[in-house]
Amino acid sequence: MVEDVLSVAQAWKNEGRKVALATVVATWGSSPRPAGSQLVVDEDGRMQGSVSGGCIEGAVVKEARDCMEGAPPRLLEFGVSNEQAWEVGLACGGTVKVYVEALT
Amino acid sequence: MNLDLLQQLNEARSAKRRAAMVRWLETHDEALVVDGSVLAGDLDDATMAAVADCLRADRSRMVETAAGPAFVQIFNPPLRLIVVGAVHITQALAPMASLTGYAVSVIDPRGAFATKDRFPEVSLVDDWPDEAMEALAPDRRTAVVTLTHDPKLDDPALDVALRSEAFYIAALGSRRTHAGRVERLAALGHDETAIARIHGPAGIDIGAVSPAEIALSVMAEMTSVLRRE
């Protein structure tokens, strides 16, 4: 069964873990996951859900860790126009904006 | 996001209420709207109107507000699938539909078929299909699939489905049995346009043979009607 991301986020937080949420807030062109898609990450790097077909999750988890350590929420953009993102590899050629925040 | 707010949102979702979470991407403020009431945060009239619009369209998106760009995330109750007939195909279709995000109800008054052993995770209804369908009240976010092959069970369900806004209605059976079904439903007073809403034989043609393959073809057709029409 596919886990419900927001239920997992609540459960992990209640277990006393540090938890961050990443949410797709906008997409352009061909992108694998629509706006509203979410990924939850904990301090050990466990994750549930997705914000892409697996292409940018690694980079998002890195930012999510900063948020768990107290950094403010941030808006990330991945797409072909962004060189770093290209290295990360959103291979579908689309662009996505992902909002990353800690669960506090 | 604040844990309290997340808890309130999850409660609203499990109670199958219509919820919207608003996050301002620059100020990091947040608000929660459930069934039209603001449970947390501040929303001006224009933003409330945008939230209502997103709920209607069943689509999460960015919205420009006086306080800067905000992301409106929509949580409508799940789509529903009503299956008539707790048959072998249903044992494959029900879990596929759950995985796809549907809340599944299976109607079958025949006790030997509708057992918890065969259907551990779905809501089973053992009333006659006409009563059961009236009680479940299909709406435009509901799909109805009849799989019993038995007109005594399938027809009353289709009769109710055709008088509803169900987005997908399908009936298992060969072209010949479907022709008979069309005649019987016409006799019940449904016109040609209404009857044409029924996908029969159910499912897209992928040469399906096994129960799971037939379930897959029905699931594919349901998805295509939902997303393309």
Short mmCIF file of C-alpha atoms in Angstrom, two decimals:
data_model
loop_
_atom_site.label_atom_id
_atom_site.label_comp_id
_atom_site.label_asym_id
_atom_site.label_seq_id
_atom_site.Cartn_x
_atom_site.Cartn_y
_atom_site.Cartn_z
CA MET A 1 0.00 0.00 0.00
CA VAL A 2 1.20 3.52 -0.75
CA GLU A 3 1.75 5.43 2.50
CA ASP A 4 -0.09 8.70 3.03
CA VAL A 5 2.66 11.33 3.19
CA LEU A 6 0.99 13.73 5.65
CA SER A 7 0.01 10.92 8.03
CA VAL A 8 3.60 9.69 7.96
CA ALA A 9 4.86 13.24 8.63
CA GLN A 10 2.61 13.55 11.68
CA ALA A 11 3.58 10.09 13.00
CA TRP A 12 7.31 10.71 12.60
CA LYS A 13 7.09 14.11 14.31
CA ASN A 14 5.13 12.59 17.18
CA GLU A 15 7.90 9.99 17.58
CA GLY A 16 10.21 12.92 18.32
CA ARG A 17 12.06 12.92 15.00
CA LYS A 18 13.10 16.01 13.09
CA VAL A 19 10.88 16.16 10.02
CA ALA A 20 10.74 18.29 6.86
CA LEU A 21 8.18 18.47 4.07
CA ALA A 22 8.82 19.25 0.40
CA THR A 23 5.86 20.28 -1.76
CA VAL A 24 5.64 20.80 -5.53
CA VAL A 25 4.02 24.26 -5.83
CA ALA A 26 4.34 24.87 -9.57
CA THR A 27 5.33 23.03 -12.73
CA TRP A 28 6.06 24.06 -16.32
CA GLY A 29 6.29 21.80 -19.32
CA SER A 30 6.58 18.09 -18.87
CA SER A 31 6.99 17.20 -15.21
CA PRO A 32 6.33 13.88 -13.57
CA ARG A 33 4.42 15.01 -10.47
CA PRO A 34 1.69 17.68 -10.32
CA ALA A 35 1.44 20.63 -7.90
CA GLY A 36 0.53 19.38 -4.44
CA SER A 37 2.80 16.31 -4.62
CA GLN A 38 4.78 15.91 -1.42
CA LEU A 39 7.83 14.24 0.03
CA VAL A 40 8.46 13.82 3.75
CA VAL A 41 12.00 13.37 5.08
CA ASP A 42 13.32 12.70 8.57
CA GLU A 43 16.70 13.35 10.20
CA ASP A 44 17.98 9.90 9.21
CA GLY A 45 17.11 10.51 5.57
CA ARG A 46 14.08 8.22 5.58
CA MET A 47 11.55 9.39 3.01
CA GLN A 48 8.01 8.76 1.76
CA GLY A 49 6.25 10.25 -1.24
CA SER A 50 7.86 12.09 -4.15
CA VAL A 51 8.27 15.46 -5.83
CA SER A 52 9.58 14.06 -9.14
CA GLY A 53 10.19 10.72 -10.76
CA GLY A 54 13.19 10.31 -8.47
CA CYS A 55 15.39 12.85 -10.31
CA ILE A 56 15.59 15.66 -7.74
CA GLU A 57 14.77 13.91 -4.47
CA GLY A 58 18.46 13.70 -3.51
CA ALA A 59 18.95 17.45 -3.81
CA VAL A 60 15.67 18.17 -2.03
CA VAL A 61 16.64 15.93 0.91
CA LYS A 62 19.87 17.94 1.32
CA GLU A 63 17.90 21.20 1.58
CA ALA A 64 15.34 19.53 3.85
CA ARG A 65 18.10 18.66 6.32
CA ASP A 66 19.06 22.38 6.57
CA CYS A 67 15.43 23.23 7.31
CA MET A 68 15.29 20.53 10.03
CA GLU A 69 18.35 22.16 11.62
CA GLY A 70 16.51 25.48 11.87
CA ALA A 71 16.92 27.15 8.46
CA PRO A 72 13.84 29.04 7.23
CA PRO A 73 11.60 27.48 4.56
CA ARG A 74 12.97 27.82 1.04
CA LEU A 75 11.67 27.74 -2.50
CA LEU A 76 13.78 25.66 -4.90
CA GLU A 77 13.56 25.62 -8.66
CA PHE A 78 14.70 22.73 -10.81
CA GLY A 79 14.70 22.71 -14.58
CA VAL A 80 16.70 22.75 -17.75
CA SER A 81 17.38 26.48 -17.40
CA ASN A 82 19.21 25.88 -14.14
CA GLU A 83 22.68 24.37 -14.55
CA GLN A 84 22.85 22.87 -11.13
CA ALA A 85 19.42 21.36 -11.61
CA TRP A 86 20.55 19.88 -14.89
CA GLU A 87 23.35 18.15 -13.04
CA VAL A 88 20.78 16.90 -10.58
CA GLY A 89 18.98 15.75 -13.70
CA LEU A 90 15.32 16.57 -14.21
CA ALA A 91 15.61 14.54 -17.36
CA CYS A 92 12.04 15.11 -18.54
CA GLY A 93 12.95 18.68 -19.51
CA GLY A 94 10.29 20.31 -17.36
CA THR A 95 10.66 22.84 -14.56
CA VAL A 96 9.36 22.45 -11.02
CA LYS A 97 9.26 24.71 -7.99
CA VAL A 98 9.49 22.92 -4.68
CA TYR A 99 8.78 24.51 -1.28
CA VAL A 100 10.81 22.94 1.51
CA GLU A 101 9.95 23.52 5.18
CA ALA A 102 10.48 21.96 8.58
CA LEU A 103 7.58 20.56 10.53
CA THR A 104 7.74 22.54 13.76
CA MET B 1 4.42 23.81 8.75
CA ASN B 2 3.16 23.73 12.28
CA LEU B 3 2.41 20.26 13.77
CA ASP B 4 -0.89 21.44 15.30
CA LEU B 5 -2.04 22.62 11.90
CA LEU B 6 -0.95 19.34 10.27
CA GLN B 7 -2.91 17.41 12.90
CA GLN B 8 -6.03 19.49 12.22
CA LEU B 9 -5.58 18.95 8.48
CA ASN B 10 -5.18 15.17 8.89
CA GLU B 11 -8.29 15.02 11.09
CA ALA B 12 -10.29 16.90 8.45
CA ARG B 13 -9.00 14.55 5.75
CA SER B 14 -9.88 11.39 7.63
CA ALA B 15 -13.37 12.81 8.33
CA LYS B 16 -13.65 13.24 4.51
CA ARG B 17 -14.13 17.00 4.78
CA ARG B 18 -13.03 19.46 2.09
CA ALA B 19 -9.83 21.11 3.23
CA ALA B 20 -7.35 23.63 1.83
CA MET B 21 -3.94 24.49 3.26
CA VAL B 22 -2.56 27.92 2.26
CA ARG B 23 1.18 28.61 2.57
CA TRP B 24 2.66 32.05 1.80
CA LEU B 25 5.98 31.34 0.15
CA GLU B 26 7.70 34.61 1.19
CA THR B 27 6.30 35.36 4.67
CA HIS B 28 5.96 31.63 5.57
CA ASP B 29 2.53 32.27 7.11
CA GLU B 30 -0.05 29.50 6.85
CA ALA B 31 -3.81 29.08 7.01
CA LEU B 32 -6.21 26.14 7.06
CA VAL B 33 -9.72 26.18 5.61
CA VAL B 34 -12.11 23.25 6.28
CA ASP B 35 -15.59 23.11 4.74
CA GLY B 36 -15.47 26.85 4.08
CA SER B 37 -14.45 27.87 7.62
CA VAL B 38 -11.04 29.31 8.45
CA LEU B 39 -9.64 27.11 11.27
CA ALA B 40 -6.27 28.84 11.45
CA GLY B 41 -4.54 31.87 9.96
CA ASP B 42 -5.88 34.98 8.25
CA LEU B 43 -7.44 35.06 4.79
CA ASP B 44 -8.80 38.13 3.01
CA ASP B 45 -11.90 37.87 0.80
CA ALA B 46 -9.93 37.66 -2.43
CA THR B 47 -7.80 34.77 -1.13
CA MET B 48 -10.91 33.00 0.22
CA ALA B 49 -12.45 33.28 -3.26
CA ALA B 50 -9.28 31.82 -4.80
CA VAL B 51 -9.39 28.93 -2.33
CA ALA B 52 -13.03 28.22 -3.22
CA ASP B 53 -12.08 28.25 -6.88
CA CYS B 54 -9.24 25.74 -6.31
CA LEU B 55 -11.58 23.44 -4.34
CA ARG B 56 -14.14 23.53 -7.14
CA ALA B 57 -11.52 22.77 -9.78
CA ASP B 58 -10.01 20.11 -7.47
CA ARG B 59 -6.60 21.51 -8.28
CA SER B 60 -3.75 22.82 -6.09
CA ARG B 61 -1.99 25.92 -7.43
CA MET B 62 -0.12 29.15 -6.69
CA VAL B 63 -2.25 32.23 -6.08
CA GLU B 64 -1.20 35.90 -5.97
CA THR B 65 -2.40 37.60 -2.78
CA ALA B 66 -1.93 40.98 -1.10
CA ALA B 67 0.66 39.29 1.14
CA GLY B 68 2.57 37.85 -1.84
CA PRO B 69 2.49 34.50 -3.63
CA ALA B 70 0.76 31.67 -1.79
CA PHE B 71 0.38 27.98 -2.53
CA VAL B 72 -3.16 26.68 -2.13
CA GLN B 73 -3.12 22.93 -1.57
CA ILE B 74 -6.44 21.16 -1.99
CA PHE B 75 -7.58 18.10 -0.07
CA ASN B 76 -10.94 16.98 -1.41
CA PRO B 77 -12.41 13.70 -0.12
CA PRO B 78 -11.18 10.75 -2.18
CA LEU B 79 -12.83 9.68 -5.42
CA ARG B 80 -15.21 6.76 -4.88
CA LEU B 81 -15.61 3.47 -6.71
CA ILE B 82 -18.78 1.45 -6.23
CA VAL B 83 -18.54 -2.11 -7.52
CA VAL B 84 -21.61 -4.31 -7.81
CA GLY B 85 -20.61 -7.95 -7.43
CA ALA B 86 -18.06 -9.32 -4.96
CA VAL B 87 -16.64 -11.54 -7.71
CA HIS B 88 -13.13 -12.66 -8.63
CA ILE B 89 -12.45 -9.59 -10.83
CA THR B 90 -13.48 -7.37 -7.91
CA GLN B 91 -10.81 -8.99 -5.75
CA ALA B 92 -8.26 -7.52 -8.18
CA LEU B 93 -10.09 -4.27 -9.00
CA ALA B 94 -10.68 -3.19 -5.38
CA PRO B 95 -7.00 -3.12 -4.33
CA MET B 96 -5.98 -1.51 -7.67
CA ALA B 97 -8.53 1.24 -7.13
CA SER B 98 -7.43 1.77 -3.51
CA LEU B 99 -3.87 2.13 -4.70
CA THR B 100 -5.05 4.71 -7.24
CA GLY B 101 -6.71 6.75 -4.47
CA TYR B 102 -10.34 5.62 -4.58
CA ALA B 103 -12.47 4.79 -1.56
CA VAL B 104 -14.00 1.46 -2.62
CA SER B 105 -17.44 0.05 -1.73
CA VAL B 106 -18.52 -3.38 -2.91
CA ILE B 107 -22.23 -4.24 -3.08
CA ASP B 108 -23.34 -7.87 -3.11
CA PRO B 109 -26.35 -9.33 -1.29
CA ARG B 110 -25.03 -12.87 -1.80
CA GLY B 111 -23.33 -13.72 1.48
CA ALA B 112 -21.07 -16.35 -0.05
CA PHE B 113 -19.34 -13.74 -2.21
CA ALA B 114 -19.21 -10.67 0.01
CA THR B 115 -17.01 -11.98 2.83
CA LYS B 116 -14.34 -10.15 4.81
CA ASP B 117 -11.96 -13.01 3.95
CA ARG B 118 -12.21 -12.23 0.26
CA PHE B 119 -12.28 -8.45 0.75
CA PRO B 120 -10.25 -7.53 3.81
CA GLU B 121 -9.83 -3.83 3.03
CA VAL B 122 -13.04 -2.59 1.43
CA SER B 123 -16.41 -1.47 2.66
CA LEU B 124 -18.85 -4.34 1.97
CA VAL B 125 -22.58 -3.68 1.58
CA ASP B 126 -24.93 -6.69 1.62
CA ASP B 127 -28.15 -4.83 0.74
CA TRP B 128 -29.86 -5.20 -2.63
CA PRO B 129 -28.13 -3.00 -5.23
CA ASP B 130 -31.01 -0.51 -5.67
CA GLU B 131 -31.19 0.24 -1.93
CA ALA B 132 -27.44 0.14 -1.50
CA MET B 133 -26.91 2.51 -4.44
CA GLU B 134 -29.53 4.98 -3.19
CA ALA B 135 -27.77 5.01 0.19
CA LEU B 136 -24.31 5.48 -1.33
CA ALA B 137 -25.65 8.31 -3.54
CA PRO B 138 -23.06 8.40 -6.35
CA ASP B 139 -21.94 11.94 -7.29
CA ARG B 140 -19.69 13.39 -10.01
CA ARG B 141 -16.59 12.09 -8.17
CA THR B 142 -17.89 8.52 -8.20
CA ALA B 143 -17.36 5.61 -10.60
CA VAL B 144 -19.84 2.70 -10.75
CA VAL B 145 -18.89 -0.70 -12.18
CA THR B 146 -21.24 -3.69 -12.32
CA LEU B 147 -19.59 -7.10 -12.52
CA THR B 148 -22.17 -9.73 -11.52
CA HIS B 149 -23.35 -10.73 -15.04
CA ASP B 150 -26.77 -11.07 -13.38
CA PRO B 151 -29.42 -8.60 -14.58
CA LYS B 152 -31.30 -8.95 -11.29
CA LEU B 153 -28.29 -7.39 -9.53
CA ASP B 154 -26.66 -5.25 -12.22
CA ASP B 155 -29.74 -3.58 -13.71
CA PRO B 156 -31.10 -1.92 -10.53
CA ALA B 157 -27.61 -0.53 -9.83
CA LEU B 158 -27.27 0.82 -13.38
CA ASP B 159 -30.74 2.33 -13.08
CA VAL B 160 -29.62 4.40 -10.06
CA ALA B 161 -26.21 5.16 -11.60
CA LEU B 162 -27.79 6.58 -14.76
CA ARG B 163 -29.89 8.95 -12.67
CA SER B 164 -26.72 10.21 -10.92
CA GLU B 165 -23.78 12.33 -12.06
CA ALA B 166 -21.31 9.43 -11.72
CA PHE B 167 -18.33 10.23 -13.97
CA TYR B 168 -17.80 6.63 -15.07
CA ILE B 169 -20.37 3.86 -15.41
CA ALA B 170 -19.36 0.47 -16.76
CA ALA B 171 -20.95 -2.96 -17.02
CA LEU B 172 -19.18 -6.26 -17.59
CA GLY B 173 -20.56 -8.49 -20.32
CA SER B 174 -20.18 -9.36 -23.96
CA ARG B 175 -21.55 -7.14 -26.73
CA ARG B 176 -24.58 -9.43 -26.95
CA THR B 177 -25.42 -9.28 -23.25
CA HIS B 178 -24.91 -5.52 -23.41
CA ALA B 179 -27.48 -5.26 -26.21
CA GLY B 180 -29.99 -7.04 -23.96
CA ARG B 181 -29.09 -4.71 -21.10
CA VAL B 182 -29.68 -1.66 -23.30
CA GLU B 183 -33.20 -2.91 -24.10
CA ARG B 184 -34.05 -3.53 -20.44
CA LEU B 185 -32.77 -0.10 -19.34
CA ALA B 186 -34.74 1.54 -22.16
CA ALA B 187 -37.83 -0.22 -20.82
CA LEU B 188 -37.08 1.41 -17.44
CA GLY B 189 -37.34 4.80 -19.15
CA HIS B 190 -33.71 5.68 -19.89
CA ASP B 191 -33.17 7.31 -23.27
CA GLU B 192 -30.39 6.58 -25.73
CA THR B 193 -28.10 9.39 -24.52
CA ALA B 194 -28.37 8.20 -20.93
CA ILE B 195 -27.71 4.58 -21.84
CA ALA B 196 -24.73 5.61 -23.98
CA ARG B 197 -23.01 6.72 -20.76
CA ILE B 198 -22.49 3.05 -19.90
CA HIS B 199 -19.14 1.67 -20.96
CA GLY B 200 -20.07 -1.83 -22.04
CA PRO B 201 -18.27 -4.12 -22.40
CA ALA B 202 -16.33 -2.60 -19.48
CA GLY B 203 -12.69 -1.63 -19.91
CA ILE B 204 -10.32 -0.78 -22.74
CA ASP B 205 -9.47 -3.50 -25.24
CA ILE B 206 -6.11 -4.93 -24.22
CA GLY B 207 -7.06 -8.54 -24.84
CA ALA B 208 -7.50 -9.07 -21.10
CA VAL B 209 -8.14 -12.67 -20.06
CA SER B 210 -7.49 -13.17 -16.34
CA PRO B 211 -9.51 -11.41 -13.61
CA ALA B 212 -6.54 -9.16 -12.79
CA GLU B 213 -6.07 -8.24 -16.46
CA ILE B 214 -9.76 -7.38 -16.80
CA ALA B 215 -9.52 -5.28 -13.62
CA LEU B 216 -6.51 -3.50 -15.15
CA SER B 217 -8.42 -2.71 -18.35
CA VAL B 218 -11.35 -1.30 -16.33
CA MET B 219 -9.00 0.73 -14.12
CA ALA B 220 -7.31 2.13 -17.25
CA GLU B 221 -10.62 3.14 -18.83
CA MET B 222 -11.82 4.76 -15.59
CA THR B 223 -8.60 6.76 -15.36
CA SER B 224 -8.81 7.87 -18.95
CA VAL B 225 -12.40 9.11 -18.50
CA LEU B 226 -11.44 10.92 -15.28
CA ARG B 227 -8.35 12.65 -16.66
CA ARG B 228 -9.32 13.33 -20.27
CA GLU B 229 -13.00 14.24 -20.19
#
